XYZ file of C-alpha atoms in Angstrom:
561
model
C 16.270 -17.939 20.861
C 17.288 -15.791 17.932
C 18.474 -12.229 18.168
C 15.415 -11.163 16.168
C 13.206 -12.480 18.938
C 15.278 -10.567 21.454
C 14.894 -7.330 19.494
C 11.139 -7.807 19.537
C 11.037 -8.376 23.282
C 9.737 -5.378 25.173
C 12.172 -3.896 27.671
C 14.003 -7.178 28.091
C 16.727 -6.882 30.686
C 19.919 -8.606 29.600
C 22.739 -9.677 31.860
C 26.265 -8.729 30.838
C 26.965 -12.111 29.224
C 23.815 -11.872 27.115
C 24.879 -8.382 26.037
C 28.277 -9.753 24.940
C 26.719 -12.638 23.023
C 24.171 -10.430 21.297
C 26.907 -7.979 20.286
C 29.043 -10.843 18.916
C 26.143 -12.197 16.881
C 25.119 -8.757 15.626
C 28.664 -7.893 14.533
C 29.129 -11.184 12.730
C 32.016 -12.185 14.995
C 30.236 -15.513 15.433
C 27.325 -17.010 13.567
C 26.648 -19.618 16.238
C 27.157 -20.003 19.993
C 29.010 -22.871 21.638
C 29.614 -22.929 25.396
C 30.995 -25.643 27.663
C 30.741 -26.899 31.226
C 34.187 -28.264 32.270
C 34.070 -30.013 35.685
C 36.929 -31.926 37.245
C 35.838 -35.537 37.921
C 37.232 -35.496 41.451
C 33.994 -35.168 43.413
C 30.263 -34.669 43.121
C 28.766 -31.468 41.764
C 27.283 -28.972 44.221
C 24.769 -26.130 44.023
C 27.446 -23.735 42.727
C 28.055 -26.048 39.792
C 24.294 -26.148 39.227
C 24.322 -22.395 38.677
C 27.176 -22.736 36.161
C 25.377 -25.564 34.353
C 22.169 -23.533 34.122
C 24.107 -20.499 32.910
C 26.160 -22.254 30.216
C 23.361 -24.424 28.889
C 20.795 -21.650 29.320
C 22.767 -19.108 27.289
C 23.330 -21.583 24.490
C 19.665 -22.564 24.396
C 18.527 -18.932 24.394
C 20.617 -18.144 21.349
C 20.084 -21.355 19.413
C 23.520 -22.723 20.312
C 24.915 -25.806 22.010
C 26.924 -26.743 25.087
C 29.608 -29.393 25.517
C 30.191 -31.273 28.729
C 33.967 -31.603 28.950
C 35.710 -33.286 31.831
C 38.931 -31.587 32.913
C 40.572 -34.945 33.650
C 44.188 -33.779 33.841
C 44.994 -35.085 37.334
C 44.863 -38.895 37.378
C 45.503 -39.089 41.123
C 42.153 -37.609 42.154
C 39.807 -38.664 39.344
C 37.367 -41.573 39.305
C 34.851 -42.978 36.839
C 32.260 -42.855 39.649
C 32.440 -39.065 39.593
C 32.213 -38.957 35.794
C 29.021 -41.007 35.815
C 27.566 -38.942 38.654
C 28.263 -35.644 36.881
C 26.654 -36.813 33.636
C 23.620 -37.948 35.615
C 23.398 -34.596 37.445
C 23.536 -32.558 34.224
C 20.797 -34.638 32.631
C 18.676 -34.578 35.783
C 18.791 -30.770 35.703
C 17.197 -31.016 32.277
C 20.115 -30.461 29.926
C 21.595 -32.673 27.234
C 25.192 -31.945 26.201
C 25.925 -31.555 22.507
C 28.969 -33.759 23.162
C 30.478 -35.447 26.189
C 34.207 -34.874 25.910
C 37.377 -35.135 27.977
C 40.526 -33.031 28.135
C 42.312 -36.396 27.873
C 40.869 -36.664 24.348
C 43.336 -33.907 23.465
C 46.472 -35.113 25.240
C 48.162 -35.879 21.916
C 47.306 -32.489 20.414
C 48.281 -30.639 23.591
C 51.645 -32.403 23.552
C 52.252 -31.393 19.948
C 51.289 -27.800 20.658
C 53.659 -27.744 23.632
C 56.422 -28.706 21.209
C 55.372 -25.770 19.008
C 55.929 -23.392 21.931
C 59.269 -25.031 22.702
C 60.311 -24.673 19.054
C 59.488 -20.968 19.165
C 61.563 -20.519 22.305
C 58.399 -19.922 24.326
C 58.689 -22.897 26.696
C 61.483 -24.727 28.489
C 62.106 -27.723 30.721
C 62.959 -26.667 34.271
C 64.652 -28.908 36.833
C 64.186 -26.454 39.707
C 62.361 -27.550 42.852
C 58.972 -25.971 43.636
C 60.619 -23.989 46.422
C 63.268 -22.650 44.063
C 60.667 -21.703 41.468
C 58.602 -19.853 44.075
C 61.675 -17.853 45.110
C 62.741 -17.163 41.509
C 59.291 -15.854 40.570
C 59.623 -12.943 42.967
C 56.691 -11.213 44.649
C 53.873 -9.001 43.388
C 56.106 -5.985 44.070
C 59.480 -7.397 42.980
C 60.269 -9.003 39.600
C 61.388 -12.591 39.258
C 64.851 -13.715 38.257
C 65.719 -16.186 35.489
C 67.420 -19.484 36.286
C 69.974 -21.472 34.280
C 67.287 -23.519 32.508
C 65.413 -20.572 31.023
C 67.881 -20.071 28.169
C 68.278 -23.706 27.174
C 68.027 -24.001 23.370
C 64.764 -25.117 21.763
C 66.518 -28.212 20.386
C 67.699 -29.319 23.821
C 64.308 -28.552 25.383
C 62.548 -30.657 22.747
C 64.810 -33.565 23.598
C 64.258 -33.114 27.323
C 60.483 -32.868 26.878
C 60.568 -36.087 24.871
C 62.427 -37.764 27.731
C 59.778 -36.491 30.158
C 57.088 -38.064 28.011
C 59.001 -41.332 27.756
C 59.068 -41.724 31.528
C 62.794 -41.246 32.036
C 62.314 -38.952 35.038
C 60.540 -39.573 38.372
C 57.575 -37.574 39.623
C 58.438 -33.964 40.332
C 61.924 -34.183 38.808
C 61.235 -31.480 36.238
C 58.416 -29.500 34.612
C 57.661 -27.706 31.373
C 57.201 -23.981 31.868
C 56.051 -21.257 29.513
C 58.652 -18.549 28.873
C 56.761 -15.284 29.131
C 57.680 -12.402 31.464
C 59.287 -12.724 34.888
C 58.557 -9.046 35.587
C 54.848 -9.212 34.779
C 52.565 -7.682 37.419
C 50.389 -10.762 36.886
C 52.098 -13.585 38.783
C 50.380 -16.139 36.508
C 52.453 -14.787 33.619
C 55.813 -15.355 35.321
C 56.723 -18.513 33.433
C 53.779 -20.688 34.549
C 53.883 -24.471 34.620
C 52.473 -26.205 31.525
C 53.304 -29.870 32.286
C 54.257 -31.949 35.317
C 55.311 -35.581 35.677
C 52.870 -38.008 37.337
C 53.437 -41.739 37.011
C 49.801 -42.533 37.779
C 47.110 -44.608 36.086
C 44.558 -42.448 34.269
C 40.894 -43.434 34.296
C 40.699 -43.219 30.492
C 44.212 -43.259 28.995
C 45.587 -45.864 31.388
C 49.385 -45.740 31.505
C 49.876 -44.156 28.077
C 51.003 -40.851 29.579
C 53.215 -39.979 32.521
C 53.173 -36.231 31.861
C 49.945 -34.312 32.350
C 49.001 -30.779 31.303
C 48.267 -28.146 33.912
C 44.801 -26.608 33.966
C 45.939 -23.359 32.353
C 47.421 -25.258 29.414
C 44.563 -27.715 28.938
C 41.729 -25.247 29.488
C 42.126 -22.675 26.733
C 43.484 -25.109 24.176
C 40.615 -27.541 24.755
C 38.229 -24.615 24.261
C 40.008 -23.784 21.033
C 39.962 -27.359 19.720
C 36.195 -27.499 20.284
C 35.807 -23.939 18.915
C 34.058 -22.723 22.042
C 32.852 -19.173 21.398
C 32.249 -18.088 24.991
C 34.259 -19.748 27.761
C 32.473 -18.785 30.962
C 34.371 -19.092 34.254
C 34.013 -17.811 37.800
C 35.756 -14.682 39.050
C 38.802 -16.427 40.520
C 39.934 -17.128 36.951
C 40.284 -13.438 36.040
C 44.085 -13.529 36.633
C 44.278 -16.599 34.388
C 42.667 -14.848 31.400
C 45.893 -13.164 30.255
C 47.623 -16.561 30.090
C 44.569 -18.060 28.360
C 44.846 -15.406 25.632
C 48.660 -15.676 25.405
C 48.591 -19.407 24.701
C 45.951 -19.079 22.005
C 47.772 -16.158 20.416
C 51.159 -17.913 20.384
C 49.664 -21.033 18.795
C 47.557 -19.102 16.291
C 44.523 -21.322 16.932
C 40.766 -20.654 17.162
C 40.362 -17.589 19.414
C 38.058 -18.773 22.153
C 37.378 -16.014 24.674
C 37.096 -16.287 28.473
C 34.489 -14.355 30.473
C 33.996 -14.368 34.241
C 30.953 -14.213 36.513
C 30.462 -14.373 40.283
C 30.317 -17.877 41.725
C 27.377 -18.892 43.866
C 27.934 -18.691 47.614
C 24.966 -20.014 49.585
C 24.363 -19.224 53.247
C 24.476 -21.946 55.909
C 26.589 -24.288 53.794
C 30.041 -24.864 52.317
C 30.885 -25.700 48.709
C 34.619 -26.366 48.971
C 35.231 -29.888 47.669
C 37.910 -30.322 50.302
C 35.508 -29.422 53.101
C 32.708 -31.534 51.645
C 35.061 -34.483 51.427
C 35.954 -33.987 55.100
C 32.276 -34.088 56.052
C 31.850 -37.405 54.258
C 35.094 -39.097 55.270
C 34.853 -38.054 58.926
C 31.266 -39.275 59.220
C 29.560 -35.940 59.849
C 27.188 -36.943 57.044
C 26.421 -40.393 55.679
C 27.456 -39.882 52.050
C 27.898 -37.390 49.210
C 24.135 -37.557 48.638
C 23.200 -37.156 52.295
C 20.205 -34.775 52.039
C 21.986 -32.219 54.243
C 24.827 -31.825 51.733
C 24.819 -29.056 49.082
C 25.538 -31.536 46.257
C 23.094 -31.833 43.378
C 22.610 -35.517 44.164
C 21.800 -34.617 47.784
C 19.231 -32.004 46.767
C 17.725 -34.592 44.450
C 17.498 -37.180 47.244
C 16.014 -34.603 49.594
C 13.201 -33.951 47.134
C 14.250 -30.835 45.255
C 13.132 -30.709 41.639
C 15.167 -29.697 38.576
C 12.656 -26.923 37.967
C 13.192 -25.454 41.433
C 16.973 -25.358 41.028
C 16.758 -23.887 37.526
C 14.282 -21.324 38.861
C 16.669 -20.482 41.690
C 19.562 -20.012 39.255
C 17.388 -17.740 37.140
C 16.242 -15.644 40.102
C 19.739 -14.940 41.443
C 20.883 -13.848 37.989
C 24.434 -13.275 36.769
C 26.695 -10.887 38.672
C 30.265 -9.592 38.433
C 30.734 -9.338 42.198
C 30.777 -12.150 44.736
C 27.865 -12.182 47.140
C 26.109 -14.613 49.466
C 22.658 -15.835 48.465
C 20.227 -16.672 51.255
C 19.321 -20.337 51.652
C 15.753 -19.135 52.214
C 15.521 -18.124 48.544
C 16.360 -21.655 47.413
C 13.809 -23.007 49.893
C 11.226 -20.564 48.535
C 11.839 -21.893 45.021
C 11.183 -25.512 46.001
C 8.082 -24.558 48.012
C 6.741 -22.642 45.037
C 7.329 -25.578 42.692
C 6.045 -28.337 44.953
C 2.971 -26.348 45.973
C 1.789 -26.675 42.380
C 2.837 -30.297 41.878
C 2.861 -32.269 45.100
C -0.131 -34.427 46.018
C -1.457 -33.792 49.511
C -1.409 -36.670 51.972
C -2.078 -37.106 55.708
C 0.722 -38.154 58.042
C 0.968 -37.963 61.820
C 4.546 -37.751 63.023
C 3.945 -37.845 66.794
C 0.656 -39.696 67.267
C -1.824 -39.000 70.055
C -4.901 -41.233 70.152
C -8.351 -39.670 69.984
C -11.416 -41.750 70.879
C -14.739 -40.516 69.449
C -16.993 -41.750 72.221
C -20.296 -41.171 70.403
C -19.137 -42.821 67.151
C -20.275 -46.452 66.728
C -17.652 -49.101 67.460
C -16.698 -51.133 64.389
C -18.054 -48.520 61.970
C -15.918 -47.077 59.142
C -16.969 -44.450 56.653
C -15.017 -43.043 53.764
C -14.621 -39.293 53.441
C -13.541 -37.454 50.326
C -10.578 -35.058 50.334
C -8.707 -33.233 47.604
C -5.350 -34.438 46.232
C -4.096 -30.936 45.428
C -6.251 -27.805 45.711
C -3.796 -26.027 43.374
C -4.510 -28.555 40.615
C -8.137 -29.707 40.363
C -7.179 -32.234 37.665
C -5.553 -34.398 40.368
C -9.020 -35.247 41.664
C -9.885 -36.569 45.107
C -9.290 -39.611 47.289
C -11.135 -41.265 50.170
C -9.921 -41.470 53.761
C -11.206 -43.946 56.322
C -12.878 -42.429 59.394
C -13.487 -44.517 62.497
C -13.999 -44.352 66.261
C -10.280 -44.216 67.088
C -8.040 -41.655 65.399
C -4.524 -40.299 65.583
C -3.775 -36.581 65.743
C -0.475 -34.765 66.261
C 0.570 -34.380 69.887
C 1.164 -30.687 69.154
C -2.479 -30.306 68.150
C -3.678 -30.863 71.726
C -2.893 -28.793 74.790
C -4.388 -29.378 78.219
C -3.746 -25.820 79.388
C -3.704 -23.712 76.238
C -2.574 -20.077 75.995
C -4.892 -17.382 74.645
C -5.770 -17.614 70.955
C -4.975 -21.339 70.814
C -7.303 -22.695 68.150
C -6.421 -26.358 68.180
C -7.867 -29.027 70.463
C -8.103 -28.452 74.225
C -10.469 -29.549 77.047
C -13.947 -28.269 76.238
C -12.723 -26.872 72.945
C -13.817 -27.722 69.442
C -11.823 -28.205 66.258
C -12.570 -29.406 62.754
C -10.897 -32.552 61.491
C -9.910 -31.691 57.926
C -12.370 -33.120 55.362
C -14.290 -34.773 58.233
C -16.262 -33.590 61.268
C -16.136 -31.123 64.128
C -15.087 -32.732 67.400
C -15.168 -31.524 71.028
C -12.722 -32.625 73.721
C -14.532 -34.084 76.732
C -11.738 -35.660 78.780
C -8.202 -37.049 78.722
C -6.504 -40.272 79.782
C -3.129 -40.209 81.506
C -0.561 -42.798 82.536
C 0.925 -43.103 86.021
C 3.531 -40.479 85.169
C 0.855 -37.972 84.225
C 1.461 -38.138 80.474
C -1.584 -37.843 78.270
C -2.175 -41.147 76.451
C -5.563 -40.503 74.840
C -8.123 -37.769 74.338
C -11.844 -38.550 74.523
C -14.027 -36.508 72.207
C -17.520 -36.366 70.802
C -18.233 -35.564 67.197
C -21.031 -33.583 65.568
C -22.633 -35.845 62.932
C -24.196 -32.870 61.103
C -20.825 -31.181 60.634
C -19.445 -33.398 57.858
C -17.248 -31.354 55.511
C -19.113 -30.382 52.364
C -22.435 -31.214 53.989
C -22.240 -29.190 57.203
C -25.635 -28.211 58.564
C -24.574 -27.865 62.204
C -24.295 -24.092 62.181
C -21.149 -24.354 64.328
C -18.173 -22.144 63.607
C -14.697 -23.263 64.642
C -11.374 -21.655 63.821
C -8.992 -24.584 64.104
C -8.540 -27.283 61.455
C -6.243 -30.247 62.109
C -5.319 -33.413 60.223
C -5.851 -36.945 61.457
C -5.708 -40.645 60.603
C -7.829 -43.662 61.420
C -5.934 -45.876 63.888
C -7.170 -49.059 62.220
C -6.052 -47.940 58.757
C -2.855 -45.961 59.453
C 0.456 -47.541 58.559
C 3.944 -47.041 59.964
C 6.796 -45.187 58.289
C 10.188 -43.713 59.081
C 10.398 -39.954 58.643
C 13.679 -38.058 58.527
C 13.425 -34.397 59.421
C 16.335 -32.605 57.746
C 17.393 -29.089 58.589
C 20.341 -26.882 57.675
C 23.677 -28.556 58.264
C 25.332 -25.505 59.832
C 24.196 -23.096 62.524
C 25.981 -20.014 61.159
C 25.435 -18.151 57.927
C 29.026 -18.458 56.694
C 30.605 -21.612 58.168
C 33.566 -21.411 55.752
C 34.655 -18.188 57.460
C 34.947 -19.926 60.838
C 38.293 -21.126 62.149
C 36.822 -24.625 62.484
C 33.831 -24.912 60.191
C 32.939 -28.328 61.608
C 32.399 -26.798 65.045
C 29.378 -24.977 63.617
C 27.570 -28.134 62.490
C 23.930 -28.082 63.571
C 23.386 -30.981 66.018
C 19.690 -30.964 65.090
C 20.246 -31.136 61.334
C 18.662 -34.622 61.310
C 15.919 -36.022 63.521
C 14.611 -39.505 62.771
C 11.049 -40.481 63.657
C 10.912 -44.273 63.614
C 7.178 -44.847 63.969
C 5.288 -42.078 62.278
C 1.830 -42.909 60.916
C 0.793 -42.406 57.312
C -2.363 -42.895 55.298
C -2.476 -46.101 53.212
C -1.947 -44.241 49.914
C 1.578 -43.348 51.061
C 2.609 -46.979 51.458
C 2.531 -47.553 47.701
C 5.208 -45.164 46.520
C 8.538 -45.182 44.710
C 11.833 -43.518 45.561
C 11.709 -39.897 44.475
C 7.927 -39.487 44.780
C 7.067 -36.145 46.360
C 4.172 -35.155 48.601
C 2.930 -32.419 50.846
C 2.162 -33.841 54.259
C -0.797 -31.657 55.161
C 0.219 -28.926 57.633
C 3.703 -30.440 58.060
C 5.830 -29.753 54.993
C 7.021 -31.313 51.757
C 8.465 -34.815 51.821
C 10.147 -37.180 49.378
C 10.412 -40.982 49.354
C 13.993 -42.039 50.128
C 15.809 -44.877 48.290
C 16.245 -46.585 51.684
C 12.542 -47.444 51.610
C 11.565 -51.107 51.731
C 8.298 -52.949 51.125
C 6.038 -52.232 54.059
C 8.523 -49.742 55.520
C 8.676 -46.509 53.517
C 11.153 -43.799 54.447
C 10.350 -40.134 53.854
C 12.788 -37.214 53.801
C 11.554 -33.760 54.685
C 12.420 -31.540 51.752
C 11.385 -28.268 53.339
C 8.901 -26.952 55.878
C 5.722 -25.230 54.705
C 6.998 -21.880 55.974
C 10.417 -20.353 56.617
C 10.654 -21.248 60.311
C 14.450 -20.805 60.331
C 14.297 -17.022 60.004
C 11.870 -16.874 62.936
C 14.335 -18.819 65.086
C 17.208 -16.548 64.047
C 15.209 -13.427 64.986
C 14.161 -15.033 68.275
C 17.754 -15.878 69.252
C 18.934 -12.419 68.212
């Protein structure tokens, strides 16, 4: 979107990043916008990353710019090609196409040469101190640091030592390259920060070419500069790093990329720490990184969330300068809103109870028309088989109902959706007293769309023909944690919700649901939104509950409070 279009917009509310970009374009500081999304390939992306992706790509798209996807692959010990492929897939699934897919490792040669520039200027030195010694020498926030014997080594000697580091002459951790800045700086990141460390480890792209690897603070800003990123957007924890970011660029005299910070996304009832997520996977609390209870993008995708719902969520929460916790219910609202418009309606009975229509002819089947999606008439209608024996939900019958119970009960009437009105006449029970079947009569004149019975009933329930229903596995997913902020707990795993997954092995579905593909999404009438899981097999589909039709969680929280 051009700035002219923005000027013509009426009362458009800009976030602070949009204000900065518009000012930069208006002043002529930049004539184009280039942002970047720089993940580390050491795990799968989560919902917080999704916000950053939407922000970086969204800003560039709004102002006619582009966004690079650049992997911060500076730690060979933790990085895997599997994560690289997964991240690329996640970005594209969200609906964005990077201008370029790049890697910090693309710049290892240039970063090494620039490090030598700093050394030549007396702005960096090789330090043989241990990490413990460095921590002590750096001082505290209230006391300045003290220099060590390596700080005043000549540039010539440091260049030779750095060369020996690169050539693999020292073991891991034997020495580092540090910037020489200000040991009395109130910003601890400016007290001679590390620029390079030694790691004799195989890199997923460069192999064994390098045994020294740049630290994040050295690779980050310089990679931005090499790509000529105009607006480098980070989360708030990088505010203390900005001074070092600017110092490096200024000392090298390279393209002046600029860092800006926004509040990261914290979502209630979940954790987004990669370390904690990895624990959940490795300790078996969840089945995988894409377990639908996880907050990873791949997990949301498997659960049935759509790219549009996540982009809509990111847009609704906006861009802030202060950390805050966003309610999970808002994300759930976004997927309900999206799927309500898109998802085809289908009948499924999760806990079947047999209904026998005693006055309906044995062996007879008739086909009744029902809508595919009342929100979208273009989806048309489908036919459902109606016969003497039906399934309804166990919860839709109660032998001794409370007041204002409008579903089926002895002597009571209810409408079967898109079918007929039925009346409960009697029940069958087993020896233990459990209800095994409900005997009803139907009103032939009450057929939906052709009702001439004159009867008025308040309850409407869904159903399936016993002879035509097919079996399916249904996985009912709920929030993984029982508390709003599990990360704040001493043991976050102790707050895992034991009911976060319930598996129904023998649910019943209408025949149309047996011919589906992984990722297909539906509304099970009166039950919620569901998605076909990749575990599905021919004749045995598996459905994941994406979200309930209403926010039942908040009701439970209020009830327990």
